[in-house]
mmCIF file of C-alpha atoms in Angstrom:
data_model
loop_
_atom_site.group_PDB
_atom_site.id
_atom_site.type_symbol
_atom_site.label_atom_id
_atom_site.label_comp_id
_atom_site.label_asym_id
_atom_site.label_seq_id
_atom_site.Cartn_x
_atom_site.Cartn_y
_atom_site.Cartn_z
ATOM 1 C CA MET A 1 1.551 11.044 6.633
ATOM 2 C CA ARG A 2 4.935 9.565 5.809
ATOM 3 C CA VAL A 3 4.660 6.248 4.015
ATOM 4 C CA ARG A 4 7.489 4.002 5.146
ATOM 5 C CA VAL A 5 8.511 0.588 3.892
ATOM 6 C CA LEU A 6 11.310 -1.114 5.811
ATOM 7 C CA VAL A 7 13.211 -3.906 4.102
ATOM 8 C CA VAL A 8 15.624 -5.703 6.416
ATOM 9 C CA LEU A 9 18.313 -7.918 4.920
ATOM 10 C CA LEU A 10 19.915 -10.373 7.324
ATOM 11 C CA GLY A 11 22.995 -12.193 6.085
ATOM 12 C CA VAL A 12 23.189 -15.872 6.898
ATOM 13 C CA ALA A 13 26.651 -16.803 8.155
ATOM 14 C CA CYS A 14 28.015 -19.974 6.622
ATOM 15 C CA LYS A 15 31.437 -21.572 6.197
ATOM 16 C CA PRO A 16 32.373 -22.502 2.612
ATOM 17 C CA PRO A 17 34.778 -25.316 1.726
ATOM 18 C CA LEU A 18 38.481 -24.661 2.307
ATOM 19 C CA GLY A 19 40.083 -22.747 -0.528
ATOM 20 C CA THR A 20 36.789 -21.203 -1.664
ATOM 21 C CA GLU A 21 36.255 -18.736 1.176
ATOM 22 C CA VAL A 22 33.731 -16.039 0.326
ATOM 23 C CA HIS A 23 33.024 -13.300 2.829
ATOM 24 C CA HIS A 24 29.384 -12.780 3.730
ATOM 25 C CA HIS A 25 28.031 -9.848 5.682
ATOM 26 C CA ARG A 26 24.956 -9.013 7.667
ATOM 27 C CA GLY A 27 23.176 -5.679 7.329
ATOM 28 C CA GLN A 28 19.989 -3.851 6.505
ATOM 29 C CA ILE A 29 18.439 -1.775 3.760
ATOM 30 C CA VAL A 30 15.826 0.833 4.662
ATOM 31 C CA LEU A 31 13.339 1.998 2.042
ATOM 32 C CA SER A 32 11.366 5.142 2.752
ATOM 33 C CA ALA A 33 8.968 7.207 0.691
ATOM 34 C CA ALA A 34 7.231 10.447 1.444
ATOM 35 C CA ALA A 35 4.411 12.113 -0.441
ATOM 36 C CA PRO A 36 5.567 15.072 -2.572
ATOM 37 C CA GLN A 37 3.491 17.370 -0.398
ATOM 38 C CA THR A 38 2.513 17.203 3.258
ATOM 39 C CA PRO A 39 -0.900 15.491 3.091
ATOM 40 C CA THR A 40 -3.747 15.768 5.504
ATOM 41 C CA GLY A 41 -3.636 13.338 8.407
ATOM 42 C CA VAL A 42 -5.327 9.971 8.491
ATOM 43 C CA THR A 43 -7.128 8.935 11.641
ATOM 44 C CA GLY A 44 -8.207 5.386 12.346
ATOM 45 C CA PRO A 45 -7.877 2.255 10.188
ATOM 46 C CA TYR A 46 -7.413 2.690 6.453
ATOM 47 C CA VAL A 47 -6.927 0.650 3.289
ATOM 48 C CA SER A 48 -4.583 1.474 0.412
ATOM 49 C CA VAL A 49 -3.609 0.097 -2.996
ATOM 50 C CA LEU A 50 -0.175 -1.051 -1.741
ATOM 51 C CA ASP A 51 0.017 -4.812 -2.318
ATOM 52 C CA SER A 52 3.609 -6.066 -2.516
ATOM 53 C CA VAL A 53 7.257 -5.040 -2.426
ATOM 54 C CA GLY A 54 10.052 -6.351 -4.618
ATOM 55 C CA LEU A 55 13.795 -5.965 -4.127
ATOM 56 C CA THR A 56 16.508 -6.759 -6.684
ATOM 57 C CA MET A 57 20.158 -6.875 -5.619
ATOM 58 C CA THR A 58 22.685 -6.875 -8.462
ATOM 59 C CA PRO A 59 26.355 -7.499 -7.603
ATOM 60 C CA ALA A 60 29.185 -6.074 -9.715
ATOM 61 C CA SER A 61 29.841 -9.659 -10.775
ATOM 62 C CA GLY A 62 27.581 -12.636 -10.330
ATOM 63 C CA SER A 63 23.872 -13.319 -10.423
ATOM 64 C CA GLN A 64 21.043 -11.059 -9.326
ATOM 65 C CA ILE A 65 19.144 -11.798 -6.135
ATOM 66 C CA VAL A 66 15.421 -11.081 -6.459
ATOM 67 C CA LEU A 67 13.122 -11.083 -3.441
ATOM 68 C CA GLY A 68 9.504 -10.136 -2.924
ATOM 69 C CA ARG A 69 6.639 -10.442 -0.518
ATOM 70 C CA HIS A 70 2.999 -9.564 -0.157
ATOM 71 C CA LEU A 71 2.023 -6.676 2.099
ATOM 72 C CA SER A 72 -0.900 -7.244 4.428
ATOM 73 C CA ARG A 73 -3.386 -4.436 4.965
ATOM 74 C CA ARG A 74 -1.651 -1.435 6.589
ATOM 75 C CA ASP A 75 1.764 -3.153 6.507
ATOM 76 C CA THR A 76 4.621 -0.654 6.575
ATOM 77 C CA THR A 77 7.502 -3.120 6.916
ATOM 78 C CA ALA A 78 8.800 -6.128 5.015
ATOM 79 C CA SER A 79 11.686 -8.396 6.025
ATOM 80 C CA PHE A 80 13.869 -10.637 3.885
ATOM 81 C CA SER A 81 16.684 -13.008 4.894
ATOM 82 C CA VAL A 82 19.536 -13.301 2.388
ATOM 83 C CA ASP A 83 23.165 -14.390 2.132
ATOM 84 C CA LEU A 84 25.141 -11.484 0.609
ATOM 85 C CA GLN A 85 28.698 -11.922 -0.572
ATOM 86 C CA GLU A 86 31.145 -9.085 -0.079
ATOM 87 C CA GLY A 87 31.216 -6.614 -2.950
ATOM 88 C CA THR A 88 29.482 -3.697 -4.653
ATOM 89 C CA TYR A 89 25.726 -3.984 -5.220
ATOM 90 C CA GLN A 90 22.995 -2.077 -6.974
ATOM 91 C CA PHE A 91 19.709 -2.171 -5.054
ATOM 92 C CA ASP A 92 16.411 -1.664 -6.885
ATOM 93 C CA ALA A 93 13.110 -1.561 -5.013
ATOM 94 C CA ARG A 94 9.532 -1.387 -6.266
ATOM 95 C CA VAL A 95 6.264 -1.188 -4.367
ATOM 96 C CA LEU A 96 3.414 -2.624 -6.452
ATOM 97 C CA SER A 97 -0.378 -2.649 -6.438
ATOM 98 C CA ALA A 98 -2.523 -5.740 -7.041
ATOM 99 C CA LYS A 99 -2.825 -4.535 -10.657
ATOM 100 C CA ARG A 100 1.005 -4.707 -10.836
ATOM 101 C CA ALA A 101 1.269 -0.939 -11.180
ATOM 102 C CA VAL A 102 4.559 0.453 -9.856
ATOM 103 C CA LEU A 103 3.544 2.796 -7.032
ATOM 104 C CA TYR A 104 6.991 3.611 -5.622
ATOM 105 C CA ALA A 105 10.456 2.887 -7.008
ATOM 106 C CA GLY A 106 14.042 3.646 -6.134
ATOM 107 C CA THR A 107 17.599 2.555 -6.823
ATOM 108 C CA GLY A 108 20.955 2.944 -5.115
ATOM 109 C CA ASN A 109 24.471 1.530 -4.933
ATOM 110 C CA SER A 110 26.488 0.429 -1.924
ATOM 111 C CA VAL A 111 29.566 -1.560 -0.974
ATOM 112 C CA VAL A 112 28.901 -4.557 1.272
ATOM 113 C CA ASP A 113 32.151 -4.937 3.197
ATOM 114 C CA ARG A 114 31.280 -5.504 6.848
ATOM 115 C CA ASP A 115 28.673 -6.913 9.182
ATOM 116 C CA GLY A 116 26.095 -4.357 10.195
ATOM 117 C CA PHE A 117 26.193 -2.490 6.890
ATOM 118 C CA SER A 118 23.274 -0.145 6.278
ATOM 119 C CA VAL A 119 21.878 1.245 3.032
ATOM 120 C CA ASP A 120 19.295 4.037 2.974
ATOM 121 C CA LEU A 121 17.338 3.682 -0.242
ATOM 122 C CA SER A 122 14.773 6.347 -1.086
ATOM 123 C CA VAL A 123 11.772 5.259 -3.152
ATOM 124 C CA ALA A 124 9.715 7.929 -4.887
ATOM 125 C CA PRO A 125 6.062 7.806 -5.980
ATOM 126 C CA GLN A 126 5.613 6.987 -9.662
ATOM 127 C CA THR A 127 1.852 7.414 -9.975
ATOM 128 C CA PRO A 128 -1.200 8.504 -7.965
ATOM 129 C CA VAL A 129 -1.557 6.265 -4.890
ATOM 130 C CA MET A 130 -5.033 5.844 -3.378
ATOM 131 C CA LEU A 131 -5.724 5.451 0.337
ATOM 132 C CA VAL A 132 -9.244 5.410 1.832
ATOM 133 C CA ALA A 133 -10.141 5.902 5.495
ATOM 134 C CA PRO A 134 -11.728 4.422 7.441
ATOM 135 C CA ASP A 135 -11.715 0.909 6.005
ATOM 136 C CA THR A 136 -14.921 -0.001 7.873
ATOM 137 C CA SER A 137 -17.799 2.316 8.691
ATOM 138 C CA HIS A 138 -20.718 1.721 11.065
ATOM 139 C CA VAL A 139 -23.732 3.853 10.148
ATOM 140 C CA VAL A 140 -26.559 4.437 12.612
ATOM 141 C CA VAL A 141 -29.873 4.867 10.774
ATOM 142 C CA PRO A 142 -32.426 6.707 12.960
ATOM 143 C CA THR A 143 -36.092 5.861 12.471
ATOM 144 C CA GLY A 144 -37.588 8.073 9.793
ATOM 145 C CA SER A 145 -34.336 9.730 8.696
ATOM 146 C CA LEU A 146 -31.047 9.084 6.937
ATOM 147 C CA GLY A 147 -27.916 7.756 8.576
ATOM 148 C CA GLN A 148 -24.667 9.357 7.477
ATOM 149 C CA THR A 149 -20.975 8.562 7.495
ATOM 150 C CA THR A 150 -17.956 10.038 5.717
ATOM 151 C CA LEU A 151 -15.157 8.259 3.884
ATOM 152 C CA VAL A 152 -12.019 10.173 2.881
ATOM 153 C CA VAL A 153 -10.027 9.408 -0.277
ATOM 154 C CA HIS A 154 -6.340 10.443 -0.149
ATOM 155 C CA ASN A 155 -3.746 10.696 -2.925
ATOM 156 C CA ARG A 156 -0.386 9.606 -1.488
ATOM 157 C CA GLY A 157 1.398 9.686 -4.826
ATOM 158 C CA ILE A 158 2.044 12.151 -7.633
ATOM 159 C CA GLY A 159 -0.210 13.574 -10.318
ATOM 160 C CA VAL A 160 -3.989 13.542 -10.226
ATOM 161 C CA LEU A 161 -5.827 10.541 -8.772
ATOM 162 C CA ARG A 162 -9.051 9.682 -10.587
ATOM 163 C CA PHE A 163 -11.330 7.306 -8.726
ATOM 164 C CA SER A 164 -14.775 5.778 -9.120
ATOM 165 C CA ILE A 165 -17.063 4.078 -6.600
ATOM 166 C CA TYR A 166 -18.878 0.834 -7.361
ATOM 167 C CA ASP A 167 -21.418 -1.216 -5.439
ATOM 168 C CA THR A 168 -21.506 -4.473 -7.382
ATOM 169 C CA SER A 169 -21.318 -7.136 -4.675
ATOM 170 C CA GLN A 170 -23.736 -10.051 -4.531
ATOM 171 C CA VAL A 171 -24.458 -9.097 -0.916
ATOM 172 C CA SER A 172 -25.694 -5.710 -2.071
ATOM 173 C CA ARG A 173 -27.762 -7.128 -4.944
ATOM 174 C CA THR A 174 -29.450 -9.534 -2.558
ATOM 175 C CA GLN A 175 -30.355 -6.935 0.066
ATOM 176 C CA CYS A 176 -30.812 -3.780 -1.981
ATOM 177 C CA ALA A 177 -32.372 -4.945 -5.264
ATOM 178 C CA SER A 178 -35.831 -3.495 -4.631
ATOM 179 C CA VAL A 179 -34.978 -0.547 -2.375
ATOM 180 C CA ALA A 180 -31.595 1.178 -2.283
ATOM 181 C CA CYS A 181 -29.634 0.694 0.956
ATOM 182 C CA PHE A 182 -27.362 3.743 0.727
ATOM 183 C CA ARG A 183 -26.293 6.516 -1.615
ATOM 184 C CA PRO A 184 -22.768 8.012 -2.005
ATOM 185 C CA SER A 185 -22.583 11.791 -2.377
ATOM 186 C CA ARG A 186 -20.362 11.274 -5.444
ATOM 187 C CA LEU A 187 -19.594 8.289 -7.660
ATOM 188 C CA ALA A 188 -16.359 9.648 -9.142
ATOM 189 C CA ASP A 189 -13.899 12.457 -8.490
ATOM 190 C CA THR A 190 -10.269 13.565 -8.712
ATOM 191 C CA VAL A 191 -7.678 14.226 -5.994
ATOM 192 C CA ILE A 192 -4.426 16.142 -6.503
ATOM 193 C CA ALA A 193 -1.161 14.912 -4.967
ATOM 194 C CA GLY A 194 -1.056 15.216 -1.182
ATOM 195 C CA ALA A 195 -4.741 16.146 -0.911
ATOM 196 C CA SER A 196 -7.979 14.354 -0.006
ATOM 197 C CA VAL A 197 -11.662 14.339 -0.915
ATOM 198 C CA ALA A 198 -14.545 13.460 1.420
ATOM 199 C CA VAL A 199 -17.336 11.150 0.251
ATOM 200 C CA ARG A 200 -20.530 11.217 2.309
ATOM 201 C CA ILE A 201 -22.530 7.994 2.499
ATOM 202 C CA ASP A 202 -26.261 8.420 3.156
ATOM 203 C CA ALA A 203 -27.738 5.206 4.562
ATOM 204 C CA ILE A 204 -31.384 5.085 3.506
ATOM 205 C CA ARG A 205 -32.310 2.040 5.558
ATOM 206 C CA LYS A 206 -30.744 -0.662 7.686
ATOM 207 C CA PHE A 207 -29.336 -3.803 6.055
ATOM 208 C CA ALA A 208 -28.560 -7.064 7.815
ATOM 209 C CA THR A 209 -25.240 -7.989 6.177
ATOM 210 C CA ALA A 210 -22.273 -5.656 5.747
ATOM 211 C CA ILE A 211 -21.786 -4.414 2.180
ATOM 212 C CA PRO A 212 -18.366 -3.919 0.515
ATOM 213 C CA LEU A 213 -17.997 -0.731 -1.498
ATOM 214 C CA THR A 214 -15.257 -0.683 -4.167
ATOM 215 C CA PHE A 215 -13.098 2.391 -4.776
ATOM 216 C CA SER A 216 -11.371 1.960 -8.138
ATOM 217 C CA SER A 217 -8.386 3.771 -9.668
ATOM 218 C CA ALA A 218 -6.037 3.113 -12.576
ATOM 219 C CA SER A 219 -3.296 1.790 -10.285
ATOM 220 C CA GLY A 220 -5.470 -0.318 -7.980
ATOM 221 C CA ASP A 221 -8.764 -0.903 -6.172
ATOM 222 C CA VAL A 222 -9.694 -1.051 -2.487
ATOM 223 C CA GLU A 223 -12.789 -2.200 -0.619
ATOM 224 C CA VAL A 224 -14.467 -0.367 2.243
ATOM 225 C CA VAL A 225 -17.110 -2.156 4.320
ATOM 226 C CA ILE A 226 -20.378 -0.456 5.317
ATOM 227 C CA HIS A 227 -22.407 -1.691 8.340
ATOM 228 C CA THR A 228 -25.707 -0.572 9.835
ATOM 229 C CA PRO A 229 -25.728 -1.847 13.453
#
């Protein structure tokens, strides 16, 4: 799957005082990042460690412009409105996790000299990037037997992803203190770049309230919700 972050910069036209005319231009910057290998496909909703995107624009002379915004779950685009003066700029982009780890980064230079300018800025993975699918799983528990579902952990970055699984929520402690509600087939594992690992969840019994399961990695954590309808 190609991970794509789109950052659109829209110049705001304004008229400066006479004698101080500064040309401003409208355009867009497109950030894109692809995994170093072609990873297995993801079907259905997912959750990843991507949390925010930051963009720094540095003119040849003058002050830097720094913008940022939070990414909602499964966001692949981010838009910013700015007023860019004509000139040469360096563009630096970073995609961060909630732990402030730099997941993707890239830099490029371009001359802003007309309306409709476009800059293609490639951002490359800097670390393992965890994605888990699906983000919510409904497990049917037949009478007298186990219910089963499968969660898949993907590495969308570089290097080796090391992850652990935790069930530490108050909801789980309340419902599953005396008898376990479910059991993961593994509590920790590794995933190479562009690959995935399946985790089977065996539901031992039904539970009334959905339970969040935490997948933790060095660069960030995600929560997957388990239901038994």
